mmCIF file of C-alpha atoms in Angstrom:
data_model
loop_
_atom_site.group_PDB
_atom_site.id
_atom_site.type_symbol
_atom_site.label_atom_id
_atom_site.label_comp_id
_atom_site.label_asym_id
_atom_site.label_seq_id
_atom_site.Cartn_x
_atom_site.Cartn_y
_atom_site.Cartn_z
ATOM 1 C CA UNK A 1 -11.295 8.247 -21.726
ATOM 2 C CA UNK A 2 -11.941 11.482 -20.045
ATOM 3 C CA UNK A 3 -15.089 12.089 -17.426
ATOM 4 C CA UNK A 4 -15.699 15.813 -16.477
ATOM 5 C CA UNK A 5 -17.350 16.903 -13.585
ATOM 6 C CA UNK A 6 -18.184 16.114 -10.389
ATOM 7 C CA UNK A 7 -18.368 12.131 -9.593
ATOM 8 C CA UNK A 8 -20.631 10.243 -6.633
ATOM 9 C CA UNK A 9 -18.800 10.138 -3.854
ATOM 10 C CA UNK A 10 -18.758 6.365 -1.910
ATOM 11 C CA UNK A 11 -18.671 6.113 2.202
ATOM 12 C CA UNK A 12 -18.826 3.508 4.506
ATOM 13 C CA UNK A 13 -17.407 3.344 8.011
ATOM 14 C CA UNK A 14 -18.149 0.122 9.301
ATOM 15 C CA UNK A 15 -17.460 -1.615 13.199
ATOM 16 C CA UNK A 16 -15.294 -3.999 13.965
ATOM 17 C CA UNK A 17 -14.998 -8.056 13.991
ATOM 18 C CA UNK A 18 -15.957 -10.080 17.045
ATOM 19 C CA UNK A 19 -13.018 -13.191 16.506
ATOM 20 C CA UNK A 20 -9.742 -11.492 17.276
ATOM 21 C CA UNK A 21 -6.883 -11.789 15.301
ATOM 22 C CA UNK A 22 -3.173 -10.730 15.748
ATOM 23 C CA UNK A 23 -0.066 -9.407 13.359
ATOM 24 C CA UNK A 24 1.723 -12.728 14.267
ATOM 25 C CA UNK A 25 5.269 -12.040 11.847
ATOM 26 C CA UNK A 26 6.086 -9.895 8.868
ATOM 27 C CA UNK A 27 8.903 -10.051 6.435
ATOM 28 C CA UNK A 28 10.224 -7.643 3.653
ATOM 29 C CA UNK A 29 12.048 -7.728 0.502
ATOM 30 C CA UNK A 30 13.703 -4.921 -1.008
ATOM 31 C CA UNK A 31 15.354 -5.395 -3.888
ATOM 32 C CA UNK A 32 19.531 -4.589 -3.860
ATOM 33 C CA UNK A 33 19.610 -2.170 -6.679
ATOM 34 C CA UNK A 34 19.745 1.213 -5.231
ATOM 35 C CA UNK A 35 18.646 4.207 -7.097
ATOM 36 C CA UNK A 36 19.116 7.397 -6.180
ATOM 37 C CA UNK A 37 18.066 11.193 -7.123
ATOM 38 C CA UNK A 38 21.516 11.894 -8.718
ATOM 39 C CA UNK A 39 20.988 8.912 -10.603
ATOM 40 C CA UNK A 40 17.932 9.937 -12.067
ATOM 41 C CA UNK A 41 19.302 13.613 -13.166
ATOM 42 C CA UNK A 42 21.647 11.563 -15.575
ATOM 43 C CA UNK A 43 17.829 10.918 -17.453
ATOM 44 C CA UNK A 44 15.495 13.069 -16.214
ATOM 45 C CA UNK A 45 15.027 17.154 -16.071
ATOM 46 C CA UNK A 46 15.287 16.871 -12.533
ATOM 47 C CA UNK A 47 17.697 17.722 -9.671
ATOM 48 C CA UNK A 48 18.260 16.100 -6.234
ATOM 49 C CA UNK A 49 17.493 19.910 -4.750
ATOM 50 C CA UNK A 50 13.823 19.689 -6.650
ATOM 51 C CA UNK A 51 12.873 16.040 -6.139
ATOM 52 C CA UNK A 52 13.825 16.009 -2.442
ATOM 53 C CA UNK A 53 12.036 19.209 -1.598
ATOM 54 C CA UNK A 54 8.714 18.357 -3.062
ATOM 55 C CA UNK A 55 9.031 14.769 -2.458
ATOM 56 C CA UNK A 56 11.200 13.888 -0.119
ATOM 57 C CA UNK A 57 12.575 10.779 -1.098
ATOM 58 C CA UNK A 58 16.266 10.681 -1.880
ATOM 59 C CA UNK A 59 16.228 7.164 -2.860
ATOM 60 C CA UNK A 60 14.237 4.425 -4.488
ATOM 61 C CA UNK A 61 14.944 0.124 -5.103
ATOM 62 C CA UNK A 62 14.873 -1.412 -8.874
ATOM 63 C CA UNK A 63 13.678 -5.086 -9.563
ATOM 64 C CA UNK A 64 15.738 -6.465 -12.081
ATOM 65 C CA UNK A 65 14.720 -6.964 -14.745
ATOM 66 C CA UNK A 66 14.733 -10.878 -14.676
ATOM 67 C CA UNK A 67 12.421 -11.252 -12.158
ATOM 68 C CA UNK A 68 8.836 -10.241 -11.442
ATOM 69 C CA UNK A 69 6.399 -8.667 -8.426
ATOM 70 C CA UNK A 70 6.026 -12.890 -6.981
ATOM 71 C CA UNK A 71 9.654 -13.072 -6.668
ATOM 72 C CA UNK A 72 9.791 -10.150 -4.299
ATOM 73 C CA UNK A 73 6.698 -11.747 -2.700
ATOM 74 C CA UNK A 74 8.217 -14.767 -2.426
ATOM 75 C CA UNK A 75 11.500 -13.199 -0.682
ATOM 76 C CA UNK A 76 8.918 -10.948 1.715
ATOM 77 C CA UNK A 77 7.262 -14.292 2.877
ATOM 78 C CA UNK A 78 9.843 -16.560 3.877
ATOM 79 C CA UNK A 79 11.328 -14.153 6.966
ATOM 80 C CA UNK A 80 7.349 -13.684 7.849
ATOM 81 C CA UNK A 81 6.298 -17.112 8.068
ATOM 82 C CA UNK A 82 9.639 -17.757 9.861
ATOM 83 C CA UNK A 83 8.904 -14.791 12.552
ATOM 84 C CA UNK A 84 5.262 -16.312 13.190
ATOM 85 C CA UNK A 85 6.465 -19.694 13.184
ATOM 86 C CA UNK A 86 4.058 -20.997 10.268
ATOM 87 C CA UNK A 87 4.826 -23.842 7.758
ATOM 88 C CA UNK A 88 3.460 -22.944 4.472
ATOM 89 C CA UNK A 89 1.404 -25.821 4.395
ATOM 90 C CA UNK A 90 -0.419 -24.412 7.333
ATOM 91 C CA UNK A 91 -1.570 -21.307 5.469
ATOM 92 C CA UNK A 92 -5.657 -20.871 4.792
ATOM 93 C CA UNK A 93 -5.082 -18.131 2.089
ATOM 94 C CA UNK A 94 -2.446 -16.136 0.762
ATOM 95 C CA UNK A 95 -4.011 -12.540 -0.558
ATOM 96 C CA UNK A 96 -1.594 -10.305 -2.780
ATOM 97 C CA UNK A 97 -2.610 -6.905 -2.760
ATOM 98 C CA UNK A 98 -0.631 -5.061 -6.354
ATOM 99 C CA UNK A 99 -1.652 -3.388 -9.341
ATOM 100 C CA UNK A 100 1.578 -4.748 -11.170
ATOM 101 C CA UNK A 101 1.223 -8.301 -11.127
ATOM 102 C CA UNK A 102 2.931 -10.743 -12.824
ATOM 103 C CA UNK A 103 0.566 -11.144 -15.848
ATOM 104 C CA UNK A 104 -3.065 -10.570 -16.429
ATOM 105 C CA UNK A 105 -3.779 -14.086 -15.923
ATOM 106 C CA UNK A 106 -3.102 -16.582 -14.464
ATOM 107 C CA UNK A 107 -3.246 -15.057 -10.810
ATOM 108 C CA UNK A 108 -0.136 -13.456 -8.643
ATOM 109 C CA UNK A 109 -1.203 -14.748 -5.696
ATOM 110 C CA UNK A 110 -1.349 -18.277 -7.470
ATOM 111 C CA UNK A 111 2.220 -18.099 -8.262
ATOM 112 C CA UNK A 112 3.042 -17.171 -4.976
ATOM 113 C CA UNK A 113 1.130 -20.084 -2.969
ATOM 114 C CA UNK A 114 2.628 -22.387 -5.595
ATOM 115 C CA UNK A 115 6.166 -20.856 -4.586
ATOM 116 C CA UNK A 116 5.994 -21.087 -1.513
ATOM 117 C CA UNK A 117 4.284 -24.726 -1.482
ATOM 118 C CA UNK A 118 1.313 -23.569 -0.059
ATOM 119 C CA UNK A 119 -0.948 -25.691 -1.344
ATOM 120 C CA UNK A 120 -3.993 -25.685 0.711
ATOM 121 C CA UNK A 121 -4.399 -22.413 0.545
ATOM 122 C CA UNK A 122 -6.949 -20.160 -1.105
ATOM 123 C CA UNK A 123 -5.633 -17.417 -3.273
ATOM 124 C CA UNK A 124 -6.626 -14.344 -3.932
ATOM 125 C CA UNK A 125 -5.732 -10.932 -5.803
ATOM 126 C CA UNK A 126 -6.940 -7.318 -4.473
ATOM 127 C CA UNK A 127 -5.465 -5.322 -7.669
ATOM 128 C CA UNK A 128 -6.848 -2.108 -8.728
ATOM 129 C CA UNK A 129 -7.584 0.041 -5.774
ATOM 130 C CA UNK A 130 -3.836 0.227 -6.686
ATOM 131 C CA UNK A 131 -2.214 2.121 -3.310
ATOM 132 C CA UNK A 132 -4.885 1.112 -1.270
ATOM 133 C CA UNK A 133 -5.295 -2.387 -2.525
ATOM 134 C CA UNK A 134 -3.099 -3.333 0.608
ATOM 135 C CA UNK A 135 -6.262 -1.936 3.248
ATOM 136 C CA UNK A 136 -8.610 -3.376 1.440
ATOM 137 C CA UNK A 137 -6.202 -6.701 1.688
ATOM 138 C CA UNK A 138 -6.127 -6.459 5.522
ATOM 139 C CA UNK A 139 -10.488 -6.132 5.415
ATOM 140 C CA UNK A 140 -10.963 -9.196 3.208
ATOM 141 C CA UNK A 141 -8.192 -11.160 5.598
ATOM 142 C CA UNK A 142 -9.615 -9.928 9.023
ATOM 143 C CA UNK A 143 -13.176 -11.455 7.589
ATOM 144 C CA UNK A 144 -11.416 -14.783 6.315
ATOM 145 C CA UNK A 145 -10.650 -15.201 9.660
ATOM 146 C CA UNK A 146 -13.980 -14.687 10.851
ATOM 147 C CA UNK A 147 -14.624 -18.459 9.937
ATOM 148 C CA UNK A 148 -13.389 -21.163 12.044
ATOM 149 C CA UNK A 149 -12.039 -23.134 9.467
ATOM 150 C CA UNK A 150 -9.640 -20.264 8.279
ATOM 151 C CA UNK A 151 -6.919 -19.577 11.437
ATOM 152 C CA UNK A 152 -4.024 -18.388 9.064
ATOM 153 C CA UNK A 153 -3.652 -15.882 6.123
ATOM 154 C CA UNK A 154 -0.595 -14.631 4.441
ATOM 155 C CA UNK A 155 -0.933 -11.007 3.139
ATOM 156 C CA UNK A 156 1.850 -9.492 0.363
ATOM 157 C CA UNK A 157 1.123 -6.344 -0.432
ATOM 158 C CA UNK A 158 3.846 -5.452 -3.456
ATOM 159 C CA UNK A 159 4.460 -3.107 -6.172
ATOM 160 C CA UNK A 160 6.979 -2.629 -9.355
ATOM 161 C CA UNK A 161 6.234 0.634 -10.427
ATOM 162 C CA UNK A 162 9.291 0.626 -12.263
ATOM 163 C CA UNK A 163 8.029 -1.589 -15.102
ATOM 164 C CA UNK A 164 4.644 0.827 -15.679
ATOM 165 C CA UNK A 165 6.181 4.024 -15.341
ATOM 166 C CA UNK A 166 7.639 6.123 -18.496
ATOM 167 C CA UNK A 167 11.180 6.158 -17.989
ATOM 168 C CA UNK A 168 11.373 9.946 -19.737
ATOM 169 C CA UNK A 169 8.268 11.397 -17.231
ATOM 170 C CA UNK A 170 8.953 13.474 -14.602
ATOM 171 C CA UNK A 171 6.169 13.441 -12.715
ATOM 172 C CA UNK A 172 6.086 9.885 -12.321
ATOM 173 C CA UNK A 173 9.651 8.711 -12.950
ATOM 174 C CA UNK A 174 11.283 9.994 -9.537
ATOM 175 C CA UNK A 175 8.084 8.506 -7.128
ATOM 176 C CA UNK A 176 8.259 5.417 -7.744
ATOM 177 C CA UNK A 177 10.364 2.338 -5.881
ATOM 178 C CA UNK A 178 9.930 -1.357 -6.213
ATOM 179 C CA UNK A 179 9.004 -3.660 -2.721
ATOM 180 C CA UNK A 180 7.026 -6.101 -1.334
ATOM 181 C CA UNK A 181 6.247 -6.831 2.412
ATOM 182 C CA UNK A 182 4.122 -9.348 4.058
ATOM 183 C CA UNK A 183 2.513 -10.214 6.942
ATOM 184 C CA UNK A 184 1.127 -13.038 8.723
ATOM 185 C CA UNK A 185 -2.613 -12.901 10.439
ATOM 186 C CA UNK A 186 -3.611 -15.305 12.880
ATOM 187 C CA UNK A 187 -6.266 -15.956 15.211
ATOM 188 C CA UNK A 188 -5.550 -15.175 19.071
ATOM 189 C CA UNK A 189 -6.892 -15.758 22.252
ATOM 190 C CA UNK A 190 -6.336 -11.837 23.059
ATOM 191 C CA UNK A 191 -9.784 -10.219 23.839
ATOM 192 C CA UNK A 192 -10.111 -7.193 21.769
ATOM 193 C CA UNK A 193 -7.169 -7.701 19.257
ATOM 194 C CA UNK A 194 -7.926 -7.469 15.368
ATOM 195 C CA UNK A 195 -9.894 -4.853 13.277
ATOM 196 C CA UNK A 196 -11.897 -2.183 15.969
ATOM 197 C CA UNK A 197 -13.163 -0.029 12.859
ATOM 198 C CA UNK A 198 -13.098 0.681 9.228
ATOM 199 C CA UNK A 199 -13.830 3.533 7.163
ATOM 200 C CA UNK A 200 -14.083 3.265 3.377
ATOM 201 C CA UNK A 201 -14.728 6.026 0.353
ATOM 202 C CA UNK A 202 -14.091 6.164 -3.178
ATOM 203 C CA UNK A 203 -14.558 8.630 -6.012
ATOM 204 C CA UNK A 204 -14.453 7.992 -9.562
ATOM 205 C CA UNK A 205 -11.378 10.298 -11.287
ATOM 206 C CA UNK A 206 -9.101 9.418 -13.707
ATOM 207 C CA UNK A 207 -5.805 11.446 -12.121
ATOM 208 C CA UNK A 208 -4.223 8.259 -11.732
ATOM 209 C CA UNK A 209 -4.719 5.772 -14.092
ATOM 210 C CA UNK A 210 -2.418 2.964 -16.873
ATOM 211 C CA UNK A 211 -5.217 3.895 -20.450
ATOM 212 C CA UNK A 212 -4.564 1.104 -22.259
ATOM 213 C CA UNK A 213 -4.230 -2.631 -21.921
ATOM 214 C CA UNK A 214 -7.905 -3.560 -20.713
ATOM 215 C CA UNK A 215 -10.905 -4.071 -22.464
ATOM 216 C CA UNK A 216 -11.711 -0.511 -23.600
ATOM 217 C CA UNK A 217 -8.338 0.032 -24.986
ATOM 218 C CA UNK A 218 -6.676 -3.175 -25.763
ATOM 219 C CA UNK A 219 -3.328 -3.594 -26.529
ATOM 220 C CA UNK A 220 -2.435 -2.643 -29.729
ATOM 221 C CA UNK A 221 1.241 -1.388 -31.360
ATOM 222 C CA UNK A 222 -0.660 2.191 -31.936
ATOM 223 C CA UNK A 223 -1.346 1.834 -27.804
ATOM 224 C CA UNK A 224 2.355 0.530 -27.112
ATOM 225 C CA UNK A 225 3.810 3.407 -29.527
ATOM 226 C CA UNK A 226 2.006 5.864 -27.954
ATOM 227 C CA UNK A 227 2.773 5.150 -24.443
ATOM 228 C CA UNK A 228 -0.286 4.298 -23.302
ATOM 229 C CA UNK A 229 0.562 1.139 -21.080
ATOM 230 C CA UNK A 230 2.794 3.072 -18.865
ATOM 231 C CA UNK A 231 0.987 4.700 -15.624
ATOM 232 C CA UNK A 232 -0.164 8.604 -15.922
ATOM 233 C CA UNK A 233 -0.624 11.182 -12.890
ATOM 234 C CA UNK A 234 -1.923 14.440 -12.247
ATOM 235 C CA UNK A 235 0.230 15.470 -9.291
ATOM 236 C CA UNK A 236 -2.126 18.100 -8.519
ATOM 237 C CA UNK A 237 -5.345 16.112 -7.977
ATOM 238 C CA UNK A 238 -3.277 13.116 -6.100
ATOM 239 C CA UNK A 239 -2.190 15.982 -3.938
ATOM 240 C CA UNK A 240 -5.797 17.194 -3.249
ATOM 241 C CA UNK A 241 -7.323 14.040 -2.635
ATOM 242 C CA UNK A 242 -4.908 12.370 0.086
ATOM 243 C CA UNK A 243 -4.582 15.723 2.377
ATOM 244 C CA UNK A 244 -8.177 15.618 2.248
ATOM 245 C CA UNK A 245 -9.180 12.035 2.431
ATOM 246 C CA UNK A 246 -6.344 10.501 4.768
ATOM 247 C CA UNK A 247 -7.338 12.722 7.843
ATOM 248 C CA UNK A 248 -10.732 12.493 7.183
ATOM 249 C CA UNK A 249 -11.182 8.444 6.471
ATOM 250 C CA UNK A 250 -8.650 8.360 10.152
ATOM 251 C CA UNK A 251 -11.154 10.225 12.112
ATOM 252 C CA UNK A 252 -13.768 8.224 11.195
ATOM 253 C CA UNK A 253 -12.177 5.072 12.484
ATOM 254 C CA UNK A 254 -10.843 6.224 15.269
ATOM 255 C CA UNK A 255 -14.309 7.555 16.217
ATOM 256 C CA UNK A 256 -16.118 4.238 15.155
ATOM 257 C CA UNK A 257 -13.348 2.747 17.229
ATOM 258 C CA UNK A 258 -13.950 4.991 20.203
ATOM 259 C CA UNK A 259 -10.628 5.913 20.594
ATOM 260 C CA UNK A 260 -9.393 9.499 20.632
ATOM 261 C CA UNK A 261 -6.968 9.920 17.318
ATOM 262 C CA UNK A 262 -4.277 11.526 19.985
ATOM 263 C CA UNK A 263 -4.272 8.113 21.725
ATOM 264 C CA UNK A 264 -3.332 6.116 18.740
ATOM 265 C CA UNK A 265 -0.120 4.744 19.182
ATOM 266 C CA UNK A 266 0.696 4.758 15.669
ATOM 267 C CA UNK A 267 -0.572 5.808 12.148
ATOM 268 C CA UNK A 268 1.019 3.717 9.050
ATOM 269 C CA UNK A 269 0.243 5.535 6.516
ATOM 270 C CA UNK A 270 0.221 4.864 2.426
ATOM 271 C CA UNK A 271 4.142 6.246 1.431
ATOM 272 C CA UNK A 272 3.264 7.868 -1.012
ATOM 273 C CA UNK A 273 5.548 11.510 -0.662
ATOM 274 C CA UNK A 274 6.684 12.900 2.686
ATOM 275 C CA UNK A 275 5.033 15.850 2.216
ATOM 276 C CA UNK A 276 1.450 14.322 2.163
ATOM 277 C CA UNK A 277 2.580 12.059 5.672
ATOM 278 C CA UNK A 278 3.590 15.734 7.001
ATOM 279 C CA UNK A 279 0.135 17.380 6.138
ATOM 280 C CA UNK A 280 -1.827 14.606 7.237
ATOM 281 C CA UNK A 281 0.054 14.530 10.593
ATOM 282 C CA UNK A 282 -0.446 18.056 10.956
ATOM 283 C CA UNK A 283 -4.364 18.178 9.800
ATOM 284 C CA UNK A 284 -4.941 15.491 12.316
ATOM 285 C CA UNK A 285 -2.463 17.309 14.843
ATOM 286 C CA UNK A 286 -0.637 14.432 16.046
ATOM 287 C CA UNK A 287 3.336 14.089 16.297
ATOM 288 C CA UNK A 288 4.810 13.138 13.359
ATOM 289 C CA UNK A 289 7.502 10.348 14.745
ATOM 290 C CA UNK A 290 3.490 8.134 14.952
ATOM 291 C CA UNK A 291 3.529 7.987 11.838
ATOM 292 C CA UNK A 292 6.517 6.021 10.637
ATOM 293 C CA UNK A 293 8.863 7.078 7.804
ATOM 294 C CA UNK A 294 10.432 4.606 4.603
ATOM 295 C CA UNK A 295 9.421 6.882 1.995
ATOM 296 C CA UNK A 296 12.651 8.481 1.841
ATOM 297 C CA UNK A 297 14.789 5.760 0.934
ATOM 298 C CA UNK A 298 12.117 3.650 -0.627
ATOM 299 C CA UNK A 299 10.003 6.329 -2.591
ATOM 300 C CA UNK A 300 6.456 5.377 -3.368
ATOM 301 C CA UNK A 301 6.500 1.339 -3.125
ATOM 302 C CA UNK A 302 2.604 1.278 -4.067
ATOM 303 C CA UNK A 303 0.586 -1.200 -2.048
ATOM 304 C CA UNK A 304 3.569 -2.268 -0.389
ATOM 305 C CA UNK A 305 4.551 1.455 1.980
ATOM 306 C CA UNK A 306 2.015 1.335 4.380
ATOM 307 C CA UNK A 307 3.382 -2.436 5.262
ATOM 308 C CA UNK A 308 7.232 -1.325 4.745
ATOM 309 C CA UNK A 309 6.153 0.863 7.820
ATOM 310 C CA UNK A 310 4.782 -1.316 9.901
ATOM 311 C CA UNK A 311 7.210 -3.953 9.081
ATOM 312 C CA UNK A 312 10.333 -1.068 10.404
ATOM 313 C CA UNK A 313 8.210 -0.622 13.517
ATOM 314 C CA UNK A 314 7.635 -4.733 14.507
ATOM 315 C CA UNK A 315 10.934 -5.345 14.314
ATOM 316 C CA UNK A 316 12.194 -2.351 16.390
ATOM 317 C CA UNK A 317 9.405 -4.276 18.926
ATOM 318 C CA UNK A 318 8.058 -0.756 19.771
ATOM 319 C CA UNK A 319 4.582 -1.669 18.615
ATOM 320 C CA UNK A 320 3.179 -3.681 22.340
ATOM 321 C CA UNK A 321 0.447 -5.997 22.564
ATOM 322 C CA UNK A 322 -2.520 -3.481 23.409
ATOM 323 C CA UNK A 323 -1.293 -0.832 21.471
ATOM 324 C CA UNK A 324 -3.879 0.569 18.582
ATOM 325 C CA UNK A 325 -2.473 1.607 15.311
ATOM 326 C CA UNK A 326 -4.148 2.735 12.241
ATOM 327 C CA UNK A 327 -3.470 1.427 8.305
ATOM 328 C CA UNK A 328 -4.504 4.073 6.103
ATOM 329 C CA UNK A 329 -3.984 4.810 1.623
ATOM 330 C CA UNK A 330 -5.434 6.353 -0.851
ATOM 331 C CA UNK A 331 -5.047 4.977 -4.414
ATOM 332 C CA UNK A 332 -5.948 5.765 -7.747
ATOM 333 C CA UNK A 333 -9.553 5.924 -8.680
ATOM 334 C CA UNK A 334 -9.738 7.551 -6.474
ATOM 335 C CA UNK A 335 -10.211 4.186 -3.456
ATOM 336 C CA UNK A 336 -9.193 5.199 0.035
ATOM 337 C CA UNK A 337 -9.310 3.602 3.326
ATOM 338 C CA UNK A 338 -8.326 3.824 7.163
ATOM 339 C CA UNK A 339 -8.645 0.377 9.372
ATOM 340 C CA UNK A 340 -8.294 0.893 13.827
ATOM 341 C CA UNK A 341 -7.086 -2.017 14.916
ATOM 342 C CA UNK A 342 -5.624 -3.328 18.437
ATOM 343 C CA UNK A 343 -1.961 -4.898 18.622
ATOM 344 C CA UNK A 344 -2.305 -8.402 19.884
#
């Protein structure tokens, strides 16, 4: 399907959430398969010289092909609920934020709470904001716990890009890494911890989109033959919308927050390609070292970077309780978001 022209443009930066909530643990699974840009000129027209310049990543992780995006949830949960010190049985909801779940039905985030023997636990899948179906993960958690009867949710945000991308593309087929992170949210007795602001926008545009496989195109062996179920990108307009987007979504928060964006301690941003991190430092004229780095020997792990981030910077303990951070993506659609929140 192709749309021309200009599409409505969606906005909404909203405040933050009275019940405070805290990053309690957060856990990360990266596959052991390693593979790297040499690897990929054995395949591809491609050299480590072009990919790393416009890219940046020298490196990327492979599922195998046995197992599927739970597993790697699965793996990414049990060091999380271990660092928070939560039984599964304890958890209120376990949210899975991916675009390449296991099936179309039954649920992801089903298999996972059955996995994990969480069995109280609502589930719930945040799928096709793709990228940023991990922010708009963190939203719908930070409102669960809004509710007095919810005091524990488990977020995996994970991706295996490997198994929708065309193993002869270019443009697609040296982004792309497999991972999965988690993390635990609880309530706290911190004042002023949780979600200060959010700022939301989308735009319709097919740049980044898998054609077939839904209802409009349905699977088919023309569809298969053709390619159609593996993911397509226009590099161009991906490129356009996050320089533009990611700075502008961040200032809105930070503003909504009341917080200056050069007093942000740190900016997680989606991983998408180091060059886009590097512009959107520089737009929004903070130091890069804020915003954290895994891109480069993870490549573009979907829903899962921002977290992979975040995940690097808990355990090196150099996020304190008071600091405020920003989570920010973009994802196809085009779906963006930026969320200010305070480190409890």
């Amino acid at each position: 399907m192709t749309v021309t022209g200009e599409q409505p443009l969606f906005h909404h930066t909203g405040a933050g959430l009275p019940v405070p909530f805290a990053v309690a643990g957060t856990g990360l699974h990266l596959p052991p398969a390693v593979v790297t840009n040499q690897d990929l000129t054995r395949t591809l027209d491609t050299s480590d010289a072009w990919i790393t310049s416009r890219t940046g990543i020298r490196e990327r992780r492979r599922l195998a092909p046995h197992l599927a995006t739970s597993d790697m949830c699965v793996a990414a949960a049990g060091p999380a609920l271990e660092a928070a010190g939560v039984a599964p049985a304890l958890l209120d909801a376990v949210v899975v934020a991916t675009y390449t779940g296991d099936q179309p039905l039954p649920s992801t985030a089903l298999i996972v709470k059955d996995a994990l023997g969480a069995h109280s636990a609502l589930a719930l899948d945040v799928t096709q904001a793709a990228c940023a179906s991990g922010i708009q993960a963190v939203l719908i958690a930070a409102h669960l716990l809004q509710n007095p009867s919810i005091t524990t949710v488990l977020l995996l945000a994970a991706d295996c890009a490997s198994r929708v991308t065309d193993p002869t593309d270019r443009t697609t087929g040296v982004f792309f890494g497999d991972a999965a992170a988690a993390v635990v949210l609880t309530r706290t007795d911190t004042s002023g911890a949780g979600l200060l602001s959010y700022d939301l926008g989308s735009q319709l545009s097919y740049g980044v989109q898998i054609p077939a496989g839904g209802s409009r195109r349905p699977t088919t062996a023309g569809t298969v033959a053709a390619g159609e179920h593996y993911l397509l990108m226009d590099g161009r307009a991906v490129w356009n919308a996050a320089t533009t987007r990611l700075p502008e979504s961040i200032t809105n928060a930070a503003r909504r927050a009341g917080v200056p964006v050069g007093r942000i301690r740190y900016f997680f941003l989606h991983q998408a390609n180091l060059n886009i991190l590097n512009e959107t430092t520089d737009a929004l004229g903070i130091p890069r070292e804020r915003a954290p780095v895994t891109v480069d020997r993870l490549g573009n792990t979907g829903s899962a970077g921002l977290f992979t981030a975040l995940h690097a910077t808990v355990t090196e303990g150099t996020l304190a309780p008071g600091d405020t951070y920003v989570l920010s993506g973009i994802g196809a659609g085009f779906q963006w978001g930026s969320l200010c929140l305070r480190h409890g």
